[in-house]
Structure formats: structure tokens, C-alpha cells
Amino acid sequence: MEQYMILVTIIVGFIMVTVCANLFFAMKSRAYFYSKKLTAPPWADKETKQLFRQFNRAWSMKIEKTVNVRVKKRKRTLKDVELRERWYELKKFLLLAGISKGLPMFSKKVDDIWHFFLEEEELYNQFCLDFIGEQIEHHPHEKPTLLPNERAWFDLLYLSFFNVTSRSHLWGKFAQQKKEHAKWIERIVNDSKGINESFGRHSSDAASTHTLATFLRFASQQVMKTNGIQGKRVKRKNGYWYGTSLFALNGYDTVKEKKKVDGTSTDGSPGFAADFDYKEEWNDIVTNVNSFEVGTDAGAMPSAPSDGGSSDSGSSCSSCSGCSS
């Protein structure tokens, strides 16, 4: 009898250890597997923060859990950490697409995950309705399309709303369209209302339209600033935020134009020096933003490839041209 009780105890103990181990690894896998929630940018007002909350509520765990079954069947070599990276960047894109209609997709790898999500039609439509009250549409096209103007707009949005981290390399190189950036900044200053009317989702949730207007107001204010804060990136927990530095381009362009007119900069220094300073300031931004520096929460993330990723920073991906209503 005593031996029997010992045997039962051993068996029960083995079962408990096995169950606990399985629960531990299941919980660990769950915490590791799902992408993080999106966080609002430093300039966000009450309504913008509300839009981010709406997105995070609409993004149920069921989405990644269900869609990943499809992904794993077709992409057996894709590691969990890489899959989570792509989900996180897709979430960023869908939030921006919920603000600015017609936003093109500039990452083939991120777009692949979007396609898998679209195959779960009911799940995708429910997410869109819960997020902004209307569908974020995907329009395929057959060949890659060069879209420097649209890429510059995407860069302004992405770099103003989100931090640049090791994950950001999935979009290719940022800030490659200097002239197009300058055009957008000029338009933001002179025609914010027109941008809002052209790109705002006016039939969607009010927080979406308000967020675009708030962003344009923030951008316009940054352009007009002349203090020492302008032009500096901001170190944050998981990377760098470029929402202030990118809009200093207006000042750089002014210096360049001044040099062309009278051969001197605004402080009376020789034109050559002014042009050199302008070039170096711009190159600093481009170099820094494309270093994709790893933040404190991204230790397990793979480092960025030396070429800045698989995307052409001036072309939309070969499978889609983004979403529009």
C-alpha cells in the first residue's frame, strides 16, 4: 500500500510539473508572440489619444492568433520575432491609413501580412468598423510604382506619429525625397485646410479627421519655430522620435534660397559656407533616421540590414497601392 501511494504521488507530481511547465511556456509564448499596442505621439491631444485607444481596442488578440495560422502554413521559415515585427509595422500603417485616405504601402513584407489579414474578411471588416467606422480598402496593382510625392507624405506621417526603431527598416530608407519634403512642408504651412479636405476621412469616426487636423497644426507650428529645440531628434524608450527635426527642413530650404539670391547666408557668412551647413544638416537627419537604432525594449529584434531594408523608399510595393475610401 505504501509503495502504491508513493507511485501515485510520483505520477501526480509528474503531471503537475508537466502541466505547470506547459502553462509557463504557453504564457511565455503568448507574451512574446503578440505585437505591442500603439502609443500616441508626444504632440497628441485628447482626441488623438482617443483614436489610439480606439485602435488598440479594435485590435483584438484574435486577429493575430487567427491570421498567423495562415501565415505559418505558407511561410514555415518565418520566425515569430520577425512575424511580430511585421504585425507591429502593419498596425502603424493601418492607423495612418485610418487618418489619411489613399496612403500607399511601401513595404512588401508588411504588405504580405496585410494580405493574410484581408483573407480573414469578417475579422478584417470588423476591425475597420471598430476602429474608424468604415473599411480601409486595399487596391492591388501589377507593377511597382514610383511615388516620390506620396512617399514624402508617408515619411512625414510615420516620423511624426511613431518612433524609429530597429523595426522601421521594413519601410526602406526614410527622407530620401528632399524636394518633395520641402513641397509638403510649404503646403502644410499654406494649405493645411486643403490637405485635410483632400486626405481626411470625413465619413469616418470624428477622431480620425480631428487627428489629421491636429497633426497639421503641430507640423505648421514646428515649421515656424526658431528656438534651439528645432532640428533635434528626441530620445524615447524604444527609439528616436523625429517629429521636431523633420520640420526644420523649412529653415534649411530658406538658407539655400537666400544663398542663391545674394551669395550669403542670413548671418552674412559666405554663400559656400551656408550651402555647406545646409547640406550637412540635411545629411545628419537622413543618416540618423536611417540608422534604425535599437531601443531598450527591442533586444530580441534583429538588426537592420545595411541597405535599409527590402523596400524601395520611393516606390509602393508590387502588390498594392495602399488603401482609400
mmCIF file of C-alpha atoms in Angstrom:
data_model
loop_
_atom_site.group_PDB
_atom_site.id
_atom_site.type_symbol
_atom_site.label_atom_id
_atom_site.label_comp_id
_atom_site.label_asym_id
_atom_site.label_seq_id
_atom_site.Cartn_x
_atom_site.Cartn_y
_atom_site.Cartn_z
ATOM 1 C CA MET A 1 0.000 0.000 0.000
ATOM 2 C CA GLU A 2 2.817 2.350 0.913
ATOM 3 C CA GLN A 3 4.569 1.674 -2.400
ATOM 4 C CA TYR A 4 1.300 2.299 -4.216
ATOM 5 C CA MET A 5 0.889 5.688 -2.528
ATOM 6 C CA ILE A 6 4.463 6.606 -3.392
ATOM 7 C CA LEU A 7 3.840 5.666 -7.024
ATOM 8 C CA VAL A 8 0.623 7.717 -7.103
ATOM 9 C CA THR A 9 2.436 10.679 -5.563
ATOM 10 C CA ILE A 10 5.189 10.454 -8.174
ATOM 11 C CA ILE A 11 2.670 10.247 -11.017
ATOM 12 C CA VAL A 12 0.627 13.167 -9.676
ATOM 13 C CA GLY A 13 3.794 15.187 -9.159
ATOM 14 C CA PHE A 14 4.949 14.453 -12.705
ATOM 15 C CA ILE A 15 1.575 15.513 -14.109
ATOM 16 C CA MET A 16 1.599 18.751 -12.112
ATOM 17 C CA VAL A 17 5.144 19.586 -13.215
ATOM 18 C CA THR A 18 4.216 18.884 -16.840
ATOM 19 C CA VAL A 19 1.054 20.989 -16.650
ATOM 20 C CA CYS A 20 2.848 23.875 -14.950
ATOM 21 C CA ALA A 21 5.666 23.735 -17.496
ATOM 22 C CA ASN A 22 3.199 23.770 -20.375
ATOM 23 C CA LEU A 23 1.318 26.695 -18.845
ATOM 24 C CA PHE A 24 4.572 28.571 -18.304
ATOM 25 C CA PHE A 25 5.747 28.137 -21.873
ATOM 26 C CA ALA A 26 2.269 28.871 -23.210
ATOM 27 C CA MET A 27 2.128 32.142 -21.268
ATOM 28 C CA LYS A 28 5.680 32.990 -22.269
ATOM 29 C CA SER A 29 4.880 32.271 -25.897
ATOM 30 C CA ARG A 30 1.715 34.362 -25.691
ATOM 31 C CA ALA A 31 3.534 37.365 -24.237
ATOM 32 C CA TYR A 32 6.284 37.050 -26.819
ATOM 33 C CA PHE A 33 4.120 36.295 -29.815
ATOM 34 C CA TYR A 34 1.668 39.197 -29.949
ATOM 35 C CA SER A 35 2.641 42.653 -31.116
ATOM 36 C CA LYS A 36 2.648 45.636 -28.773
ATOM 37 C CA LYS A 37 -0.052 48.253 -28.504
ATOM 38 C CA LEU A 38 0.416 51.515 -30.338
ATOM 39 C CA THR A 39 1.192 54.605 -28.267
ATOM 40 C CA ALA A 40 0.242 58.174 -29.136
ATOM 41 C CA PRO A 41 2.969 60.683 -30.155
ATOM 42 C CA PRO A 42 4.197 63.466 -27.826
ATOM 43 C CA TRP A 43 2.046 66.115 -29.548
ATOM 44 C CA ALA A 44 -1.206 64.125 -29.216
ATOM 45 C CA ASP A 45 -4.226 65.937 -27.786
ATOM 46 C CA LYS A 46 -7.247 64.323 -26.118
ATOM 47 C CA GLU A 47 -8.952 63.286 -29.368
ATOM 48 C CA THR A 48 -5.743 61.898 -30.887
ATOM 49 C CA LYS A 49 -5.137 59.784 -27.792
ATOM 50 C CA GLN A 50 -8.732 58.609 -28.086
ATOM 51 C CA LEU A 51 -8.068 57.449 -31.664
ATOM 52 C CA PHE A 52 -5.110 55.382 -30.474
ATOM 53 C CA ARG A 53 -7.277 53.848 -27.747
ATOM 54 C CA GLN A 54 -9.901 53.013 -30.367
ATOM 55 C CA PHE A 55 -7.279 51.286 -32.474
ATOM 56 C CA ASN A 56 -5.922 49.229 -29.588
ATOM 57 C CA ARG A 57 -9.426 48.180 -28.533
ATOM 58 C CA ALA A 58 -10.323 47.225 -32.106
ATOM 59 C CA TRP A 59 -7.145 45.153 -32.427
ATOM 60 C CA SER A 60 -8.187 42.009 -30.575
ATOM 61 C CA MET A 61 -5.733 39.189 -29.901
ATOM 62 C CA LYS A 62 -7.953 37.041 -32.097
ATOM 63 C CA ILE A 63 -6.629 38.870 -35.163
ATOM 64 C CA GLU A 64 -3.016 37.753 -34.902
ATOM 65 C CA LYS A 65 -3.933 34.369 -33.443
ATOM 66 C CA THR A 66 -6.261 33.567 -36.344
ATOM 67 C CA VAL A 67 -4.247 35.070 -39.190
ATOM 68 C CA ASN A 68 -0.980 33.547 -38.009
ATOM 69 C CA VAL A 69 -2.392 30.085 -38.672
ATOM 70 C CA ARG A 70 -2.471 31.012 -42.362
ATOM 71 C CA VAL A 71 0.933 32.696 -42.218
ATOM 72 C CA LYS A 72 2.637 29.711 -40.588
ATOM 73 C CA LYS A 73 1.280 27.314 -43.195
ATOM 74 C CA ARG A 74 2.674 29.331 -46.097
ATOM 75 C CA LYS A 75 5.796 30.826 -44.516
ATOM 76 C CA ARG A 76 7.187 27.978 -42.435
ATOM 77 C CA THR A 77 10.639 29.527 -42.039
ATOM 78 C CA LEU A 78 9.356 32.882 -40.747
ATOM 79 C CA LYS A 79 10.434 33.326 -37.129
ATOM 80 C CA ASP A 80 7.986 34.518 -34.500
ATOM 81 C CA VAL A 81 10.021 37.622 -33.723
ATOM 82 C CA GLU A 82 10.076 38.618 -37.406
ATOM 83 C CA LEU A 83 6.355 37.988 -37.714
ATOM 84 C CA ARG A 84 5.667 40.143 -34.690
ATOM 85 C CA GLU A 85 7.791 42.929 -36.217
ATOM 86 C CA ARG A 86 5.678 42.892 -39.354
ATOM 87 C CA TRP A 87 2.424 42.921 -37.411
ATOM 88 C CA TYR A 88 3.608 45.911 -35.397
ATOM 89 C CA GLU A 89 4.527 47.869 -38.520
ATOM 90 C CA LEU A 90 1.244 46.905 -40.206
ATOM 91 C CA LYS A 91 -0.609 48.282 -37.193
ATOM 92 C CA LYS A 92 1.240 51.576 -37.623
ATOM 93 C CA PHE A 93 0.359 51.673 -41.310
ATOM 94 C CA LEU A 94 -3.324 50.918 -40.717
ATOM 95 C CA LEU A 95 -3.545 53.665 -38.114
ATOM 96 C CA LEU A 96 -2.030 56.155 -40.568
ATOM 97 C CA ALA A 97 -4.303 54.842 -43.332
ATOM 98 C CA GLY A 98 -7.225 55.435 -40.999
ATOM 99 C CA ILE A 99 -6.190 59.088 -40.843
ATOM 100 C CA SER A 100 -5.031 59.723 -44.415
ATOM 101 C CA LYS A 101 -7.031 58.006 -47.150
ATOM 102 C CA GLY A 102 -5.227 56.707 -50.213
ATOM 103 C CA LEU A 103 -1.965 56.141 -48.343
ATOM 104 C CA PRO A 104 0.291 53.845 -50.432
ATOM 105 C CA MET A 105 2.035 50.796 -48.975
ATOM 106 C CA PHE A 106 5.836 50.944 -49.152
ATOM 107 C CA SER A 107 6.858 47.592 -47.664
ATOM 108 C CA LYS A 108 6.472 44.247 -49.420
ATOM 109 C CA LYS A 109 6.972 42.294 -46.191
ATOM 110 C CA VAL A 110 4.397 44.319 -44.283
ATOM 111 C CA ASP A 111 2.008 44.132 -47.212
ATOM 112 C CA ASP A 112 2.279 40.328 -47.218
ATOM 113 C CA ILE A 113 0.851 40.271 -43.687
ATOM 114 C CA TRP A 114 -1.885 42.687 -44.745
ATOM 115 C CA HIS A 115 -2.878 40.244 -47.489
ATOM 116 C CA PHE A 116 -3.149 37.405 -44.972
ATOM 117 C CA PHE A 117 -5.302 39.639 -42.771
ATOM 118 C CA LEU A 118 -7.561 40.517 -45.708
ATOM 119 C CA GLU A 119 -8.199 36.813 -46.322
ATOM 120 C CA GLU A 120 -9.990 36.752 -42.963
ATOM 121 C CA GLU A 121 -12.642 39.034 -44.422
ATOM 122 C CA GLU A 122 -15.075 39.086 -41.494
ATOM 123 C CA LEU A 123 -12.294 39.681 -38.987
ATOM 124 C CA TYR A 124 -10.758 42.459 -41.089
ATOM 125 C CA ASN A 125 -14.031 44.260 -41.717
ATOM 126 C CA GLN A 126 -14.923 44.121 -38.032
ATOM 127 C CA PHE A 127 -11.566 45.631 -37.093
ATOM 128 C CA CYS A 128 -12.047 48.514 -39.546
ATOM 129 C CA LEU A 129 -15.567 49.205 -38.283
ATOM 130 C CA ASP A 130 -14.467 49.116 -34.648
ATOM 131 C CA PHE A 131 -11.523 51.394 -35.426
ATOM 132 C CA ILE A 132 -12.935 54.191 -37.615
ATOM 133 C CA GLY A 133 -16.388 53.012 -38.669
ATOM 134 C CA GLU A 134 -15.508 52.310 -42.309
ATOM 135 C CA GLN A 135 -13.358 49.914 -44.291
ATOM 136 C CA ILE A 136 -9.716 50.597 -45.056
ATOM 137 C CA GLU A 137 -9.552 49.369 -48.633
ATOM 138 C CA HIS A 138 -6.691 47.649 -50.407
ATOM 139 C CA HIS A 139 -6.224 48.242 -54.144
ATOM 140 C CA PRO A 140 -3.820 45.852 -55.924
ATOM 141 C CA HIS A 141 -1.792 46.776 -58.978
ATOM 142 C CA GLU A 142 0.538 44.717 -61.139
ATOM 143 C CA LYS A 143 3.806 46.666 -61.190
ATOM 144 C CA PRO A 144 5.817 48.730 -58.665
ATOM 145 C CA THR A 145 5.034 52.422 -58.940
ATOM 146 C CA LEU A 146 7.439 55.292 -58.264
ATOM 147 C CA LEU A 147 5.655 57.648 -55.881
ATOM 148 C CA PRO A 148 8.169 60.201 -54.520
ATOM 149 C CA ASN A 149 5.461 62.685 -53.517
ATOM 150 C CA GLU A 150 3.393 60.053 -51.728
ATOM 151 C CA ARG A 151 6.497 58.585 -50.086
ATOM 152 C CA ALA A 152 7.440 62.006 -48.700
ATOM 153 C CA TRP A 153 3.929 62.340 -47.223
ATOM 154 C CA PHE A 154 4.176 58.855 -45.709
ATOM 155 C CA ASP A 155 7.546 59.741 -44.172
ATOM 156 C CA LEU A 156 6.177 62.917 -42.601
ATOM 157 C CA LEU A 157 3.298 60.962 -41.071
ATOM 158 C CA TYR A 158 5.323 57.971 -39.889
ATOM 159 C CA LEU A 159 8.165 60.018 -38.390
ATOM 160 C CA SER A 160 5.715 62.374 -36.652
ATOM 161 C CA PHE A 161 3.469 59.659 -35.213
ATOM 162 C CA PHE A 162 5.952 56.905 -34.328
ATOM 163 C CA ASN A 163 9.472 56.323 -33.064
ATOM 164 C CA VAL A 164 12.137 54.993 -35.402
ATOM 165 C CA THR A 165 13.458 51.669 -34.083
ATOM 166 C CA SER A 166 15.121 48.547 -35.446
ATOM 167 C CA ARG A 167 11.716 47.504 -36.820
ATOM 168 C CA SER A 168 11.429 50.570 -39.027
ATOM 169 C CA HIS A 169 13.902 49.196 -41.568
ATOM 170 C CA LEU A 170 10.974 47.280 -43.075
ATOM 171 C CA TRP A 171 9.949 50.509 -44.837
ATOM 172 C CA GLY A 172 13.266 51.093 -46.539
ATOM 173 C CA LYS A 173 15.105 54.400 -46.213
ATOM 174 C CA PHE A 174 13.286 57.495 -44.985
ATOM 175 C CA ALA A 175 13.728 61.127 -46.033
ATOM 176 C CA GLN A 176 15.105 60.375 -49.499
ATOM 177 C CA GLN A 177 12.823 62.822 -51.318
ATOM 178 C CA LYS A 178 14.266 66.172 -50.193
ATOM 179 C CA LYS A 179 12.457 68.334 -52.750
ATOM 180 C CA GLU A 180 9.154 66.562 -52.146
ATOM 181 C CA HIS A 181 9.530 67.021 -48.393
ATOM 182 C CA ALA A 182 10.082 70.742 -48.910
ATOM 183 C CA LYS A 183 6.943 70.919 -51.066
ATOM 184 C CA TRP A 184 4.863 69.169 -48.418
ATOM 185 C CA ILE A 185 6.141 71.450 -45.686
ATOM 186 C CA GLU A 186 5.299 74.513 -47.768
ATOM 187 C CA ARG A 187 1.830 73.103 -48.396
ATOM 188 C CA ILE A 188 1.324 72.352 -44.705
ATOM 189 C CA VAL A 189 2.102 75.984 -43.863
ATOM 190 C CA ASN A 190 -0.008 77.488 -46.645
ATOM 191 C CA ASP A 191 -2.814 74.990 -47.236
ATOM 192 C CA SER A 192 -3.456 72.760 -44.226
ATOM 193 C CA LYS A 193 -7.185 73.062 -44.838
ATOM 194 C CA GLY A 194 -6.766 71.773 -48.383
ATOM 195 C CA ILE A 195 -4.717 68.786 -47.185
ATOM 196 C CA ASN A 196 -7.376 67.960 -44.622
ATOM 197 C CA GLU A 197 -10.126 68.169 -47.222
ATOM 198 C CA SER A 198 -8.196 66.004 -49.711
ATOM 199 C CA PHE A 199 -6.903 63.289 -47.386
ATOM 200 C CA GLY A 200 -9.192 63.332 -44.350
ATOM 201 C CA ARG A 201 -11.693 60.502 -43.882
ATOM 202 C CA HIS A 202 -14.671 62.781 -43.374
ATOM 203 C CA SER A 203 -17.231 59.968 -43.373
ATOM 204 C CA SER A 204 -15.375 58.015 -40.686
ATOM 205 C CA ASP A 205 -15.122 58.419 -36.930
ATOM 206 C CA ALA A 206 -14.672 62.053 -35.888
ATOM 207 C CA ALA A 207 -11.437 61.302 -34.014
ATOM 208 C CA SER A 208 -9.782 60.294 -37.305
ATOM 209 C CA THR A 209 -10.447 63.612 -39.045
ATOM 210 C CA HIS A 210 -9.571 65.551 -35.911
ATOM 211 C CA THR A 211 -6.231 63.746 -35.584
ATOM 212 C CA LEU A 212 -5.168 64.739 -39.101
ATOM 213 C CA ALA A 213 -6.070 68.362 -38.363
ATOM 214 C CA THR A 214 -4.144 68.218 -35.081
ATOM 215 C CA PHE A 215 -1.088 66.779 -36.834
ATOM 216 C CA LEU A 216 -1.157 69.518 -39.473
ATOM 217 C CA ARG A 217 -1.429 72.163 -36.767
ATOM 218 C CA PHE A 218 1.531 70.633 -34.899
ATOM 219 C CA ALA A 219 3.584 70.440 -38.110
ATOM 220 C CA SER A 220 2.842 74.048 -39.020
ATOM 221 C CA GLN A 221 3.867 75.206 -35.543
ATOM 222 C CA GLN A 222 7.121 73.244 -35.762
ATOM 223 C CA VAL A 223 7.971 74.850 -39.083
ATOM 224 C CA MET A 224 7.580 78.318 -37.574
ATOM 225 C CA LYS A 225 9.759 77.627 -34.533
ATOM 226 C CA THR A 226 13.222 79.177 -34.406
ATOM 227 C CA ASN A 227 14.452 78.089 -30.954
ATOM 228 C CA GLY A 228 17.228 75.569 -30.254
ATOM 229 C CA ILE A 229 14.844 72.643 -29.867
ATOM 230 C CA GLN A 230 14.035 72.621 -33.552
ATOM 231 C CA GLY A 231 16.070 70.161 -35.583
ATOM 232 C CA LYS A 232 16.875 67.759 -32.744
ATOM 233 C CA ARG A 233 15.575 64.209 -32.567
ATOM 234 C CA VAL A 234 14.075 63.090 -29.267
ATOM 235 C CA LYS A 235 15.322 60.001 -27.434
ATOM 236 C CA ARG A 236 12.434 57.851 -26.201
ATOM 237 C CA LYS A 237 12.094 54.477 -24.537
ATOM 238 C CA ASN A 238 12.186 52.362 -27.682
ATOM 239 C CA GLY A 239 13.986 54.516 -30.232
ATOM 240 C CA TYR A 240 14.097 58.077 -31.544
ATOM 241 C CA TRP A 241 11.262 60.409 -32.454
ATOM 242 C CA TYR A 242 11.861 62.794 -35.365
ATOM 243 C CA GLY A 243 8.681 64.844 -35.202
ATOM 244 C CA THR A 244 10.616 68.015 -34.400
ATOM 245 C CA SER A 245 13.701 67.617 -36.570
ATOM 246 C CA LEU A 246 11.914 66.798 -39.829
ATOM 247 C CA PHE A 247 10.069 70.114 -39.988
ATOM 248 C CA ALA A 248 13.282 72.089 -39.627
ATOM 249 C CA LEU A 249 13.687 71.432 -43.354
ATOM 250 C CA ASN A 250 11.813 74.671 -43.917
ATOM 251 C CA GLY A 251 14.707 76.559 -42.343
ATOM 252 C CA TYR A 252 17.293 74.656 -44.359
ATOM 253 C CA ASP A 253 15.471 75.432 -47.574
ATOM 254 C CA THR A 254 15.289 79.117 -46.642
ATOM 255 C CA VAL A 255 19.067 79.256 -46.161
ATOM 256 C CA LYS A 256 19.629 77.605 -49.523
ATOM 257 C CA GLU A 257 17.331 80.031 -51.343
ATOM 258 C CA LYS A 258 18.936 83.022 -49.610
ATOM 259 C CA LYS A 259 22.366 81.904 -50.773
ATOM 260 C CA LYS A 260 21.161 81.673 -54.357
ATOM 261 C CA VAL A 261 19.853 85.247 -54.283
ATOM 262 C CA ASP A 262 22.742 87.239 -52.783
ATOM 263 C CA GLY A 263 25.595 84.790 -52.235
ATOM 264 C CA THR A 264 25.429 84.993 -48.446
ATOM 265 C CA SER A 265 23.564 83.334 -45.630
ATOM 266 C CA THR A 266 21.193 85.177 -43.321
ATOM 267 C CA ASP A 267 24.042 85.956 -40.876
ATOM 268 C CA GLY A 268 26.310 87.433 -43.577
ATOM 269 C CA SER A 269 28.673 84.465 -43.904
ATOM 270 C CA PRO A 270 29.856 83.382 -47.380
ATOM 271 C CA GLY A 271 27.403 81.542 -49.550
ATOM 272 C CA PHE A 272 29.603 78.470 -49.792
ATOM 273 C CA ALA A 273 29.559 78.034 -46.011
ATOM 274 C CA ALA A 274 25.788 78.497 -45.892
ATOM 275 C CA ASP A 275 25.285 75.862 -48.565
ATOM 276 C CA PHE A 276 27.684 73.521 -46.786
ATOM 277 C CA ASP A 277 25.830 73.937 -43.483
ATOM 278 C CA TYR A 278 22.528 73.285 -45.196
ATOM 279 C CA LYS A 279 23.839 70.095 -46.778
ATOM 280 C CA GLU A 280 25.363 68.819 -43.540
ATOM 281 C CA GLU A 281 22.180 69.495 -41.538
ATOM 282 C CA TRP A 282 20.090 67.573 -44.061
ATOM 283 C CA ASN A 283 22.591 64.709 -44.202
ATOM 284 C CA ASP A 284 22.590 64.472 -40.411
ATOM 285 C CA ILE A 285 18.839 63.924 -40.386
ATOM 286 C CA VAL A 286 18.950 61.369 -43.198
ATOM 287 C CA THR A 287 21.857 59.482 -41.619
ATOM 288 C CA ASN A 288 20.328 59.419 -38.152
ATOM 289 C CA VAL A 289 16.821 58.458 -39.189
ATOM 290 C CA ASN A 290 18.115 55.565 -41.303
ATOM 291 C CA SER A 291 20.405 54.157 -38.621
ATOM 292 C CA PHE A 292 17.335 52.374 -37.172
ATOM 293 C CA GLU A 293 18.877 52.427 -33.713
ATOM 294 C CA VAL A 294 17.666 49.771 -31.312
ATOM 295 C CA GLY A 295 15.722 50.952 -28.282
ATOM 296 C CA THR A 296 15.690 49.476 -24.797
ATOM 297 C CA ASP A 297 12.721 47.210 -25.485
ATOM 298 C CA ALA A 298 13.998 45.689 -28.715
ATOM 299 C CA GLY A 299 16.855 43.487 -27.544
ATOM 300 C CA ALA A 300 15.486 40.409 -29.278
ATOM 301 C CA MET A 301 14.895 42.187 -32.545
ATOM 302 C CA PRO A 302 17.210 41.512 -35.494
ATOM 303 C CA SER A 303 19.425 44.375 -36.563
ATOM 304 C CA ALA A 304 18.569 46.348 -39.655
ATOM 305 C CA PRO A 305 20.129 45.297 -42.957
ATOM 306 C CA SER A 306 22.822 47.593 -44.299
ATOM 307 C CA ASP A 307 20.763 48.584 -47.315
ATOM 308 C CA GLY A 308 17.932 49.931 -45.176
ATOM 309 C CA GLY A 309 15.536 47.069 -45.844
ATOM 310 C CA SER A 310 13.893 45.365 -48.755
ATOM 311 C CA SER A 311 11.667 48.265 -49.762
ATOM 312 C CA ASP A 312 12.450 50.887 -52.341
ATOM 313 C CA SER A 313 11.863 54.076 -50.382
ATOM 314 C CA GLY A 314 10.380 55.822 -53.403
ATOM 315 C CA SER A 315 8.193 53.014 -54.703
ATOM 316 C CA SER A 316 4.995 51.460 -53.493
ATOM 317 C CA CYS A 317 5.085 47.668 -53.223
ATOM 318 C CA SER A 318 4.303 45.491 -56.211
ATOM 319 C CA SER A 319 1.088 44.111 -54.797
ATOM 320 C CA CYS A 320 -0.813 47.205 -53.740
ATOM 321 C CA SER A 321 -1.114 50.947 -53.857
ATOM 322 C CA GLY A 322 -2.489 51.405 -50.388
ATOM 323 C CA CYS A 323 -5.943 51.991 -49.088
ATOM 324 C CA SER A 324 -8.536 54.579 -49.898
ATOM 325 C CA SER A 325 -12.174 55.127 -49.359
#
